[in-house]
Short mmCIF file of N, CA, C and O in Angstrom, two decimals:
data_model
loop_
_atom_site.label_atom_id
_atom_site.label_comp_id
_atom_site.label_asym_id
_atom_site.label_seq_id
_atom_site.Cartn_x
_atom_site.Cartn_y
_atom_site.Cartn_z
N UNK A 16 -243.21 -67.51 29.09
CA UNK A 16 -242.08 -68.05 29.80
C UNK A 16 -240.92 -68.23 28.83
O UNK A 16 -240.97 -68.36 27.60
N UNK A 17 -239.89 -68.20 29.64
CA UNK A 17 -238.24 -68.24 28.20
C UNK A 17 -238.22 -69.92 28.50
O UNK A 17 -238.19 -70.56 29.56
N UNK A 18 -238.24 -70.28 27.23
CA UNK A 18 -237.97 -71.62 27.30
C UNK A 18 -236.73 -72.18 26.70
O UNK A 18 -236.00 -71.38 26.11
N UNK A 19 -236.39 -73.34 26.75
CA UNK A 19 -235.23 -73.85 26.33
C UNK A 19 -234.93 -73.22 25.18
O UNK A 19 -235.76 -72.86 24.35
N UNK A 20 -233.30 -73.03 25.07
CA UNK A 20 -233.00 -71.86 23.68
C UNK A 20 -232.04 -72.92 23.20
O UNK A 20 -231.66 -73.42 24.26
N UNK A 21 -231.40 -73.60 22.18
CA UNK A 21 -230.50 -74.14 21.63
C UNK A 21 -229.61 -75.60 22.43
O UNK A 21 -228.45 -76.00 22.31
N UNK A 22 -230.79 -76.11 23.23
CA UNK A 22 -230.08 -77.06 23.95
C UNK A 22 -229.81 -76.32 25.43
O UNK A 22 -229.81 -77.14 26.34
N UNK A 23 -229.64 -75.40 25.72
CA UNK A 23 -229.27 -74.76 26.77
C UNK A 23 -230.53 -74.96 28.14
O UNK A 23 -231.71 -75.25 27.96
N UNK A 24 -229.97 -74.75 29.25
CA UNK A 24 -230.97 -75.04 30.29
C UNK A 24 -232.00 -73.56 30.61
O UNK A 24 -231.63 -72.40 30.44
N UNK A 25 -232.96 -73.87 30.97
CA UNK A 25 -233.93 -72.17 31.06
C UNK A 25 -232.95 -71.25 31.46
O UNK A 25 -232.04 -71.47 32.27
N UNK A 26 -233.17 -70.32 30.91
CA UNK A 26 -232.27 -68.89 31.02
C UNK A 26 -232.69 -68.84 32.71
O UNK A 26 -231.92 -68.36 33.55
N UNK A 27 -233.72 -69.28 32.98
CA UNK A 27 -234.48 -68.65 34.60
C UNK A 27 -233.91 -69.28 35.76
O UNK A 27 -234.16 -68.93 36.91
N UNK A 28 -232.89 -70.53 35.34
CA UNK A 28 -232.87 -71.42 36.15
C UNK A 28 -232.08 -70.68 37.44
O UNK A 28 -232.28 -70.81 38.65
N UNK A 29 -230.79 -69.62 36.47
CA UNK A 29 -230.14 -69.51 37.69
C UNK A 29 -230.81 -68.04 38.71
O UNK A 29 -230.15 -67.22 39.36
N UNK A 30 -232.40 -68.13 38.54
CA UNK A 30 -232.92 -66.95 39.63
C UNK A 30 -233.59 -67.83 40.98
O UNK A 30 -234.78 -68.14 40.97
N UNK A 31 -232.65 -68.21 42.17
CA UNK A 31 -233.00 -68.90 42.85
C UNK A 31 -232.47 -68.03 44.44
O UNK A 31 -231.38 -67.53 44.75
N UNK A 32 -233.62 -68.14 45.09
CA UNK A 32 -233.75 -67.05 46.55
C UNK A 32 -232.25 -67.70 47.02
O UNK A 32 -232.28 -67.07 48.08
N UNK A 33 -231.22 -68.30 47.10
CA UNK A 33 -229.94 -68.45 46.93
C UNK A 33 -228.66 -67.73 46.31
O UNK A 33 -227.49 -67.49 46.58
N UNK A 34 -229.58 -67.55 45.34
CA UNK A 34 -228.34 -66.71 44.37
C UNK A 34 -228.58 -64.99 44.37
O UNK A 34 -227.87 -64.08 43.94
N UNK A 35 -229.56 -64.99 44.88
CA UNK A 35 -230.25 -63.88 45.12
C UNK A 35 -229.55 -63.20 46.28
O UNK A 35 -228.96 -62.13 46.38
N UNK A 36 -229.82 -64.15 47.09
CA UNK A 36 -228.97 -64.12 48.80
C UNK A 36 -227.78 -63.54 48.24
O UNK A 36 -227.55 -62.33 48.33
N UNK A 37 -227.10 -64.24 47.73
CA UNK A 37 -225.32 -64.70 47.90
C UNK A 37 -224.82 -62.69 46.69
O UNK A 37 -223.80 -62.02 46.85
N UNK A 38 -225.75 -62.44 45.89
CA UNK A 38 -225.48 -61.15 45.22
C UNK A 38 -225.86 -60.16 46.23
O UNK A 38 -225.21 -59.12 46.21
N UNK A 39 -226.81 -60.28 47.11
CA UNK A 39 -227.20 -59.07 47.57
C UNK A 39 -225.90 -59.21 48.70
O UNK A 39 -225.40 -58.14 49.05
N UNK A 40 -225.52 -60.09 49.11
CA UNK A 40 -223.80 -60.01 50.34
C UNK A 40 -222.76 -59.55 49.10
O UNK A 40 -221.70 -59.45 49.72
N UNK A 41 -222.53 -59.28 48.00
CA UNK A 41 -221.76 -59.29 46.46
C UNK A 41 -221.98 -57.94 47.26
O UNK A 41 -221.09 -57.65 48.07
N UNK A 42 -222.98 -57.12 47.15
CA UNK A 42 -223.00 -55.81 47.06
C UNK A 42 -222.48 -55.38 48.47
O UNK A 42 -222.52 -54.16 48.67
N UNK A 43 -222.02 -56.10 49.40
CA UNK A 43 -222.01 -55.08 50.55
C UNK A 43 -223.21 -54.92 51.51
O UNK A 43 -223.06 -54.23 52.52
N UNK A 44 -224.44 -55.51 51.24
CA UNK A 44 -224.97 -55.22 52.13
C UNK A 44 -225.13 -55.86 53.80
O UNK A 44 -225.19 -57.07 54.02
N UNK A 45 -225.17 -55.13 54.57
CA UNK A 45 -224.83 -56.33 55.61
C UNK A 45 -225.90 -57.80 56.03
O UNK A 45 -226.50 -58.34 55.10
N UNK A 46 -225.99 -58.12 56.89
CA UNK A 46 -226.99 -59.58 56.77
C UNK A 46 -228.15 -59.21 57.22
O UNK A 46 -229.06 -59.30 56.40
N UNK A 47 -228.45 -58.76 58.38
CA UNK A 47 -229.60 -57.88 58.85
C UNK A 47 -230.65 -57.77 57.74
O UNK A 47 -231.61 -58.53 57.57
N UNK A 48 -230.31 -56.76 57.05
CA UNK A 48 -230.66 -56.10 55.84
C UNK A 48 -231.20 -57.14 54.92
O UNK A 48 -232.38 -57.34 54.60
N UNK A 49 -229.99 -57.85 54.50
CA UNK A 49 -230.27 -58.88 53.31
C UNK A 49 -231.33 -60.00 53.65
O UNK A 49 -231.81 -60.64 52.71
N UNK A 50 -231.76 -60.29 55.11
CA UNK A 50 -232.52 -61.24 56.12
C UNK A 50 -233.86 -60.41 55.81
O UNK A 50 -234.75 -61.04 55.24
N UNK A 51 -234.08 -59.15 56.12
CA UNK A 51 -235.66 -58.59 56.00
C UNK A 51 -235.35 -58.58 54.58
O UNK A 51 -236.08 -59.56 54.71
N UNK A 52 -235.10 -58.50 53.65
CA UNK A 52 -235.61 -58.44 52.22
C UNK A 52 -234.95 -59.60 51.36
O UNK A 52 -234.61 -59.40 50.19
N UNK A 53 -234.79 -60.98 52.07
CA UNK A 53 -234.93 -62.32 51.61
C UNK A 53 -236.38 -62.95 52.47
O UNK A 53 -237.20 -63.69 51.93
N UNK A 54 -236.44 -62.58 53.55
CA UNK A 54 -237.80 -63.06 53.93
C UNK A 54 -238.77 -62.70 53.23
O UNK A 54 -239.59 -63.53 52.83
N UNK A 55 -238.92 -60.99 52.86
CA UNK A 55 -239.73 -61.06 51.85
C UNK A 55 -239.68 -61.81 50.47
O UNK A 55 -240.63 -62.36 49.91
N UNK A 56 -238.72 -61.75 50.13
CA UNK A 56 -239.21 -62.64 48.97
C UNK A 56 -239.07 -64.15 49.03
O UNK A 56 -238.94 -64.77 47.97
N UNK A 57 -239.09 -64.72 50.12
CA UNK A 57 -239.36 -66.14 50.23
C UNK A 57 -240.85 -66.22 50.82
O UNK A 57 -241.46 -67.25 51.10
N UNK A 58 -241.14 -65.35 50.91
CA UNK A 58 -242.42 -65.42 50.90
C UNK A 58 -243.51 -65.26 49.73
O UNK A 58 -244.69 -65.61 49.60
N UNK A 59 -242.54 -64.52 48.88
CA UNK A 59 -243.11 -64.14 47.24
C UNK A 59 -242.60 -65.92 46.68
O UNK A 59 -243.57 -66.57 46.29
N UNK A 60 -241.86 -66.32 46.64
CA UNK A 60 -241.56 -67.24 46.51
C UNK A 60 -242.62 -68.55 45.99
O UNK A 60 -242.64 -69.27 44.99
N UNK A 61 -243.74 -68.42 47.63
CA UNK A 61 -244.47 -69.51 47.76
C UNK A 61 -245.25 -69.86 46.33
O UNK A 61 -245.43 -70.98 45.86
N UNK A 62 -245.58 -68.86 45.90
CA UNK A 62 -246.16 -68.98 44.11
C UNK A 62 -245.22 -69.96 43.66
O UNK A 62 -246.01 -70.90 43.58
N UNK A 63 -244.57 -70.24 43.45
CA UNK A 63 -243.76 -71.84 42.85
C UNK A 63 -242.92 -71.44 42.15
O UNK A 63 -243.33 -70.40 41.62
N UNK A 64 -241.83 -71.71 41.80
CA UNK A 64 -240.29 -71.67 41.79
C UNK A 64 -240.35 -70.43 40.23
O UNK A 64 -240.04 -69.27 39.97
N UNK A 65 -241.22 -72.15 39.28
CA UNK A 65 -241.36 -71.20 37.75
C UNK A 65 -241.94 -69.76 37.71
O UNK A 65 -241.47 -68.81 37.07
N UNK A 66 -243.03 -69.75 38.49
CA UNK A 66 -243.67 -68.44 38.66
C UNK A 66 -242.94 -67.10 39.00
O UNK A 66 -242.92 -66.03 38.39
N UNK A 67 -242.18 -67.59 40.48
CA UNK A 67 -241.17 -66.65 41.47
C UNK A 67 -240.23 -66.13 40.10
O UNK A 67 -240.22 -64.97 39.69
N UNK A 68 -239.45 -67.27 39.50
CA UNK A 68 -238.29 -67.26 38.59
C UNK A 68 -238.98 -66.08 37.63
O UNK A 68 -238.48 -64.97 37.80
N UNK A 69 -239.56 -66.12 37.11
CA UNK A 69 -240.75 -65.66 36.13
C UNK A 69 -241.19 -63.76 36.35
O UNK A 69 -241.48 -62.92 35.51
N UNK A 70 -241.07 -63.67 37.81
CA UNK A 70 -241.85 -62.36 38.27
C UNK A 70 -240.69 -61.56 38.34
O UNK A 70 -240.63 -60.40 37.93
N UNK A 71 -239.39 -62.47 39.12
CA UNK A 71 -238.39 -61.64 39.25
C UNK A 71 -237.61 -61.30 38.47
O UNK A 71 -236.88 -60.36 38.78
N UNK A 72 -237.42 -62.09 36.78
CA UNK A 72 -236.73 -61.60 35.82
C UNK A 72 -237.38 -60.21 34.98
O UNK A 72 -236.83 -59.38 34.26
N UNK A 73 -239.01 -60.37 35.50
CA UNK A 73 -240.19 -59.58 34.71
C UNK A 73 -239.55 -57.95 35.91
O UNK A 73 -239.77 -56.83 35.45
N UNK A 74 -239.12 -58.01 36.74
CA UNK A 74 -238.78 -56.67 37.61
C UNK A 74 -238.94 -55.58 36.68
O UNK A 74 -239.96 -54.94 36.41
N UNK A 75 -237.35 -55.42 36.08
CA UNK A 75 -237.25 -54.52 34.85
C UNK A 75 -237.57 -52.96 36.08
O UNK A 75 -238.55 -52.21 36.08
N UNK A 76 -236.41 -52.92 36.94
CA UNK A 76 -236.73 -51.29 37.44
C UNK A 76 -238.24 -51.15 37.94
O UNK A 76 -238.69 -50.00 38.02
N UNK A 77 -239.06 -52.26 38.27
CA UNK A 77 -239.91 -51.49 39.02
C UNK A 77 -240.13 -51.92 40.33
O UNK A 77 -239.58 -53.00 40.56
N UNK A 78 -240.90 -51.31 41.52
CA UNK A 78 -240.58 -51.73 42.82
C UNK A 78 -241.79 -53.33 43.01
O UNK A 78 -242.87 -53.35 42.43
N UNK A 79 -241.35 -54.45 43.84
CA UNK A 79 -242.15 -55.37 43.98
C UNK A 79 -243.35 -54.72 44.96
O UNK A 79 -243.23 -53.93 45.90
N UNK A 80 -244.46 -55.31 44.45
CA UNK A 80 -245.74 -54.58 45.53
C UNK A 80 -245.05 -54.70 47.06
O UNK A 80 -245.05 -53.78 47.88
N UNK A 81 -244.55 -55.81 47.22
CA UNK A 81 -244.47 -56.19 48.95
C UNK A 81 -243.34 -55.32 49.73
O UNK A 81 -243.06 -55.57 50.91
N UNK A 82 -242.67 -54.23 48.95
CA UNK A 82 -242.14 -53.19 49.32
C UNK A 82 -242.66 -51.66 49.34
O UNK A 82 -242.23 -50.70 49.97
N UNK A 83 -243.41 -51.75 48.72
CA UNK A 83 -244.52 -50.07 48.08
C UNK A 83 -245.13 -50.27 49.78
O UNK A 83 -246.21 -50.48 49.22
N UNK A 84 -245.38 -50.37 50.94
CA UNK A 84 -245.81 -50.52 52.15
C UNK A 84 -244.44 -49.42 52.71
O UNK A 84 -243.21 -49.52 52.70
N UNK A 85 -245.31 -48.46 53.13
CA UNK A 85 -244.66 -47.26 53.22
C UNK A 85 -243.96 -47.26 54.78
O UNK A 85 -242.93 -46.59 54.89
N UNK A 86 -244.44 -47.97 55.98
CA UNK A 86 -244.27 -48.37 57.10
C UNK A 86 -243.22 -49.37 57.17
O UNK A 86 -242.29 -49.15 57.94
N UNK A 87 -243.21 -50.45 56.49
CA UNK A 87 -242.34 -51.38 56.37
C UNK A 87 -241.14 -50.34 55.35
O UNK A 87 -240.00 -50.33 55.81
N UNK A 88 -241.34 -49.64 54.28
CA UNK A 88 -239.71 -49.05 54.49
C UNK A 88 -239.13 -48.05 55.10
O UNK A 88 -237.97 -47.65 55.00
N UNK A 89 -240.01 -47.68 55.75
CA UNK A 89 -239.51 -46.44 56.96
C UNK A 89 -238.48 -47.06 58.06
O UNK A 89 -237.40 -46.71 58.55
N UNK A 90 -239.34 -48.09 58.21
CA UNK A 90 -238.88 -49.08 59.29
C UNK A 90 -237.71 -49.63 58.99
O UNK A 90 -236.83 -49.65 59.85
N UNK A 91 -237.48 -50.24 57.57
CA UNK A 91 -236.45 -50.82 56.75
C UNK A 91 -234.71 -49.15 56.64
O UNK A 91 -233.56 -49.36 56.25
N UNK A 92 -235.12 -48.21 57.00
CA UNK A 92 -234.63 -47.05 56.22
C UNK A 92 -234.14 -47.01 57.96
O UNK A 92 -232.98 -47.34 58.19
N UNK A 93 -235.05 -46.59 59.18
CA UNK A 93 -234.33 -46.49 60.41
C UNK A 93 -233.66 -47.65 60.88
O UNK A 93 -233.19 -47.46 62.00
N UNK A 94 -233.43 -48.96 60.36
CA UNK A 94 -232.91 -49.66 61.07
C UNK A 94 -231.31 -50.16 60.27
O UNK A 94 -230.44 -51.03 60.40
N UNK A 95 -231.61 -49.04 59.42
CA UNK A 95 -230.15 -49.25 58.09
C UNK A 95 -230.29 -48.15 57.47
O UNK A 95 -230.50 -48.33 56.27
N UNK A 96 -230.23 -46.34 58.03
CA UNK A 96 -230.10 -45.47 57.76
C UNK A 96 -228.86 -45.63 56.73
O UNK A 96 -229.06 -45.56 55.52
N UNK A 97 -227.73 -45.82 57.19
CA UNK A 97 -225.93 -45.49 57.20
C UNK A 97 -225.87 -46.31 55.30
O UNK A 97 -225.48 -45.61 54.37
N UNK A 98 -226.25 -47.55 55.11
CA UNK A 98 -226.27 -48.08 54.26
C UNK A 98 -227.28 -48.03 53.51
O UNK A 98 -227.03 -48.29 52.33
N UNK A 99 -228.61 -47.73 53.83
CA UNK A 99 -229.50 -46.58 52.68
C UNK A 99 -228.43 -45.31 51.89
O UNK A 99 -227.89 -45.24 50.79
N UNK A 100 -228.47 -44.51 52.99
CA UNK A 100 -227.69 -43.26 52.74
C UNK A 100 -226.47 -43.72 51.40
O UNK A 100 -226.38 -43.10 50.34
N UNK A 101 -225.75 -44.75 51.73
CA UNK A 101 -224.90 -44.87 51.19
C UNK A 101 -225.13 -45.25 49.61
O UNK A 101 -224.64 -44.82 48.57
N UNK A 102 -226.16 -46.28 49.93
CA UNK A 102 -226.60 -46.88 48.39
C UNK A 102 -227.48 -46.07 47.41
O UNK A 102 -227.68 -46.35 46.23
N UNK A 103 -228.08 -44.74 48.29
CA UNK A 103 -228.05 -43.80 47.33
C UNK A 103 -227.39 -42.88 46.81
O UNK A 103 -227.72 -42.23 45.82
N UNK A 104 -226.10 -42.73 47.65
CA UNK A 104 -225.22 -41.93 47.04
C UNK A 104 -224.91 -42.71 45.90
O UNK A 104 -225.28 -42.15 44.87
N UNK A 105 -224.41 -43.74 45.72
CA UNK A 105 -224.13 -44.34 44.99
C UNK A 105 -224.68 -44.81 43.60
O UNK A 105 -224.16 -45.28 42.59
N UNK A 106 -225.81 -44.53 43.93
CA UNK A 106 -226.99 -44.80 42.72
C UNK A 106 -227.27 -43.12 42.09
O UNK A 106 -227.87 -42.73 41.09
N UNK A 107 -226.53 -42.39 43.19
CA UNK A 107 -226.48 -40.70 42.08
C UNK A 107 -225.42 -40.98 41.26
O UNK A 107 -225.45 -40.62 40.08
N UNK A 108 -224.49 -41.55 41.71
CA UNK A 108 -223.17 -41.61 41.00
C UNK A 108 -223.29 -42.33 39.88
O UNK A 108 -222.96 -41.85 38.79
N UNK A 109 -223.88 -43.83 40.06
CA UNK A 109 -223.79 -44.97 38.65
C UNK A 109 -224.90 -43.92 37.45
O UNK A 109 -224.30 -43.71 36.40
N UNK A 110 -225.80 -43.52 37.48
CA UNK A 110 -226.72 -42.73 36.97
C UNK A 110 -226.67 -41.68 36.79
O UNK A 110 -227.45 -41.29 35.91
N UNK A 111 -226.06 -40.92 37.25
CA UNK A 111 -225.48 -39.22 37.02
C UNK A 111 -226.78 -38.72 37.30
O UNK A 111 -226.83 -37.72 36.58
N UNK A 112 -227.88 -38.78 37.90
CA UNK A 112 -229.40 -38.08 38.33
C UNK A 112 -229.26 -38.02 39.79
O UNK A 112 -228.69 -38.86 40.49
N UNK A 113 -229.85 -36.94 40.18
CA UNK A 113 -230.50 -37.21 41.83
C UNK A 113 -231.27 -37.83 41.64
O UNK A 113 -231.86 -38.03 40.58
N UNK A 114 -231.54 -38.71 43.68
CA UNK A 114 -232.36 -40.11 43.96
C UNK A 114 -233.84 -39.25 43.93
O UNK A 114 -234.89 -39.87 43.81
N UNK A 115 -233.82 -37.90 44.03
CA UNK A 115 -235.00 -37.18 43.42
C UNK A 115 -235.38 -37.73 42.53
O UNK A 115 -236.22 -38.63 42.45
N UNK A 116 -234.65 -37.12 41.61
CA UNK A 116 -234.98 -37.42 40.10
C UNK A 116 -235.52 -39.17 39.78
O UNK A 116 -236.53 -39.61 39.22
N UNK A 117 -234.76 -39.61 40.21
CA UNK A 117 -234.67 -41.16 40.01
C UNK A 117 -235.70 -41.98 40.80
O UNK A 117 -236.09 -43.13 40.57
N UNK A 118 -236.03 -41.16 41.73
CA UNK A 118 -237.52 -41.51 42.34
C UNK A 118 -239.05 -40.94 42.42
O UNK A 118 -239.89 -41.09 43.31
N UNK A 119 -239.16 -40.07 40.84
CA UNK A 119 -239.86 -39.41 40.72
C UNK A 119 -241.44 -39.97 40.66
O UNK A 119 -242.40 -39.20 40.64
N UNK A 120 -241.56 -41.41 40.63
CA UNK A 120 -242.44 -42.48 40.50
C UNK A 120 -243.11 -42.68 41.42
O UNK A 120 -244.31 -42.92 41.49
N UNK A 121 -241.97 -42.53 42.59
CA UNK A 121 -242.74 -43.05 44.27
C UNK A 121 -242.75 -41.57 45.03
O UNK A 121 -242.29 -41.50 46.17
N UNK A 122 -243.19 -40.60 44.47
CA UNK A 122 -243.45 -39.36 45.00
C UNK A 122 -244.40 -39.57 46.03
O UNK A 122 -244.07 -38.93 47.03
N UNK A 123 -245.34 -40.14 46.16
CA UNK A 123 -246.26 -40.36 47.06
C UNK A 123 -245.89 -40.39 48.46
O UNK A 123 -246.58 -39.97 49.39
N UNK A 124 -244.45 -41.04 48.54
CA UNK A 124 -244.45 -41.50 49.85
C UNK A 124 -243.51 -41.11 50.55
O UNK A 124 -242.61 -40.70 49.81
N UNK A 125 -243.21 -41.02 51.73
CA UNK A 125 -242.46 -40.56 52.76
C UNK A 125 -241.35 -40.71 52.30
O UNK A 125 -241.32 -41.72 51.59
N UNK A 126 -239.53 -39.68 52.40
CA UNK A 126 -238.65 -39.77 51.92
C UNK A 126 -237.31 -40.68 52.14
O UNK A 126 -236.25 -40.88 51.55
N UNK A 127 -238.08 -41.20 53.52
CA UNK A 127 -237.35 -42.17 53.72
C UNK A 127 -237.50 -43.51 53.08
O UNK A 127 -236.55 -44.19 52.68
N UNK A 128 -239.41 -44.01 52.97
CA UNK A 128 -239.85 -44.59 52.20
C UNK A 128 -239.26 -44.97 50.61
O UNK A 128 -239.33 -45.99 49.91
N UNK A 129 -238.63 -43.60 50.41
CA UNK A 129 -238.60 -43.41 48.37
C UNK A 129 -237.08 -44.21 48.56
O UNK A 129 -236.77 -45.29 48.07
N UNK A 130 -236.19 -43.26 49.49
CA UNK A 130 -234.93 -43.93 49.22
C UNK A 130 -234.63 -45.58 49.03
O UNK A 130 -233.94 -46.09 48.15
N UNK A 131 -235.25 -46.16 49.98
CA UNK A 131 -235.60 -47.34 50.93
C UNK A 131 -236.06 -48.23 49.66
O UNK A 131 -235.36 -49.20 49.35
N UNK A 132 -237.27 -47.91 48.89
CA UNK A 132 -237.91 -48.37 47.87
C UNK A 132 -236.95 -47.97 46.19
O UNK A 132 -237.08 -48.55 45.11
N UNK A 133 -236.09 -46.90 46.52
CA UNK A 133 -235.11 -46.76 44.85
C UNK A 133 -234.39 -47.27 44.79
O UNK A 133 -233.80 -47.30 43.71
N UNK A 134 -233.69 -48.38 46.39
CA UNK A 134 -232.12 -49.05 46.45
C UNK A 134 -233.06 -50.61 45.93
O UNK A 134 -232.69 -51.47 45.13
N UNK A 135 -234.24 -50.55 46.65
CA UNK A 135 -234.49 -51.81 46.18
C UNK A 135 -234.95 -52.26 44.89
O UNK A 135 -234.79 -53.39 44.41
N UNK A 136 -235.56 -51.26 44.37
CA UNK A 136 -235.91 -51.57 43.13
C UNK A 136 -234.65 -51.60 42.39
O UNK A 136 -234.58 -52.62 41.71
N UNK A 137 -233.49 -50.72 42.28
CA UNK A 137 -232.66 -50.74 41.52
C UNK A 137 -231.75 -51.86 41.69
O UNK A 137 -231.10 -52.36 40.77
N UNK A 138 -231.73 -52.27 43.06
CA UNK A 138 -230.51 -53.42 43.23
C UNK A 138 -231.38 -55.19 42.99
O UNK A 138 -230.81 -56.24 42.72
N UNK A 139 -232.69 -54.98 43.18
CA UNK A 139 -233.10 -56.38 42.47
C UNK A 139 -233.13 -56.72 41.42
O UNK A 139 -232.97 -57.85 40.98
N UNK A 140 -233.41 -55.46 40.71
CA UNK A 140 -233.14 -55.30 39.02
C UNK A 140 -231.37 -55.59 38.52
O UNK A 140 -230.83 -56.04 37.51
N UNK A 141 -231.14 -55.32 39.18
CA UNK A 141 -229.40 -55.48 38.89
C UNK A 141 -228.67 -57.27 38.95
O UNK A 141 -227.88 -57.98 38.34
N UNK A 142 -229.69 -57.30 40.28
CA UNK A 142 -229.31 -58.81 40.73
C UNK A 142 -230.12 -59.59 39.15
O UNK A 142 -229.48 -60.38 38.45
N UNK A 143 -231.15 -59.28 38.92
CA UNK A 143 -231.94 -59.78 38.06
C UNK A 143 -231.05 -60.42 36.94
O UNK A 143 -230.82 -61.55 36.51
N UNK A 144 -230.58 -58.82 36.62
CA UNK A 144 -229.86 -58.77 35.22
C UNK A 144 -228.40 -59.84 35.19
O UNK A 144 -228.02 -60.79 34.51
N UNK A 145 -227.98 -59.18 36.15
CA UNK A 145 -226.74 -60.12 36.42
C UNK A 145 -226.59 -61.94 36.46
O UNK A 145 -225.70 -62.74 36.19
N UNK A 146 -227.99 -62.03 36.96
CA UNK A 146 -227.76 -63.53 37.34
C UNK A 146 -228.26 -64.46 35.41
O UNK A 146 -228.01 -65.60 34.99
N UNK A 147 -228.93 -63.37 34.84
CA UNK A 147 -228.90 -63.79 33.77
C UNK A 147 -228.08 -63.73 32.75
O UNK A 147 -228.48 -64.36 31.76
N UNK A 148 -226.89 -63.10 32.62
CA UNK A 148 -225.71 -62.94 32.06
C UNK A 148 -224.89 -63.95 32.35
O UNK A 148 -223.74 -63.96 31.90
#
């Protein structure tokens, strides 16, 4: 665990399903959206604040298990095609790779699945990073 550094309060403090919320509306996404993948992780949550704080700084680019459920992002992908679509264009652009390329990990699974699962992994990781800066 990162513990107190120089008097300063835990680096972890500010990873709270709040601030989490309030970056993923930062990006544009609409509420819908941001509602199915804050429920999930208030449900990851229930492990206890230090723990939650703890798992989600540990992300580091990879997808949380409770998204790798290939049904739940199909489902997640038809009900927010327009803004999938979009957030992977966009993630060709910040990265200069196709979401191919960039999703060469989750080959396994349906392509709606991969997209669905590369916005999320990449944009919790982002939120991650950010809220610790």
């Amino acid at each position: 665990m990162l513990k107190k550094i120089f008097g300063f309060k835990n680096l972890l403090d500010s990873i709270t399903l709040e601030n989490i919320q309030n970056k993923l509306c930062e990006m544009g996404f609409n509420q819908k959206f941001v509602e199915e993948i804050m429920n999930t992780l208030e449900e990851r949550s229930n492990i206890g604040n230090k723990k939650f704080q703890e798992w989600f700084y540990k992300l580091n680019y990879r997808l949380p298990e409770e998204f790798k459920d290939e049904v739940f992002a199909i489902k997640l992908y038809d009900n927010h095609r327009l803004l999938i679509e979009g957030e992977v264009k966009k993630l060709e652009k910040e990265m200069n790779l196709s979401w191919e390329k960039q999703a060469e990990d989750l080959i396994d699974s349906h392509e709606k699945a991969r997209k669905v699962q590369l916005v999320i992994r990449h944009r919790l990781s982002d939120i991650a990073l950010d809220l610790l800066s």
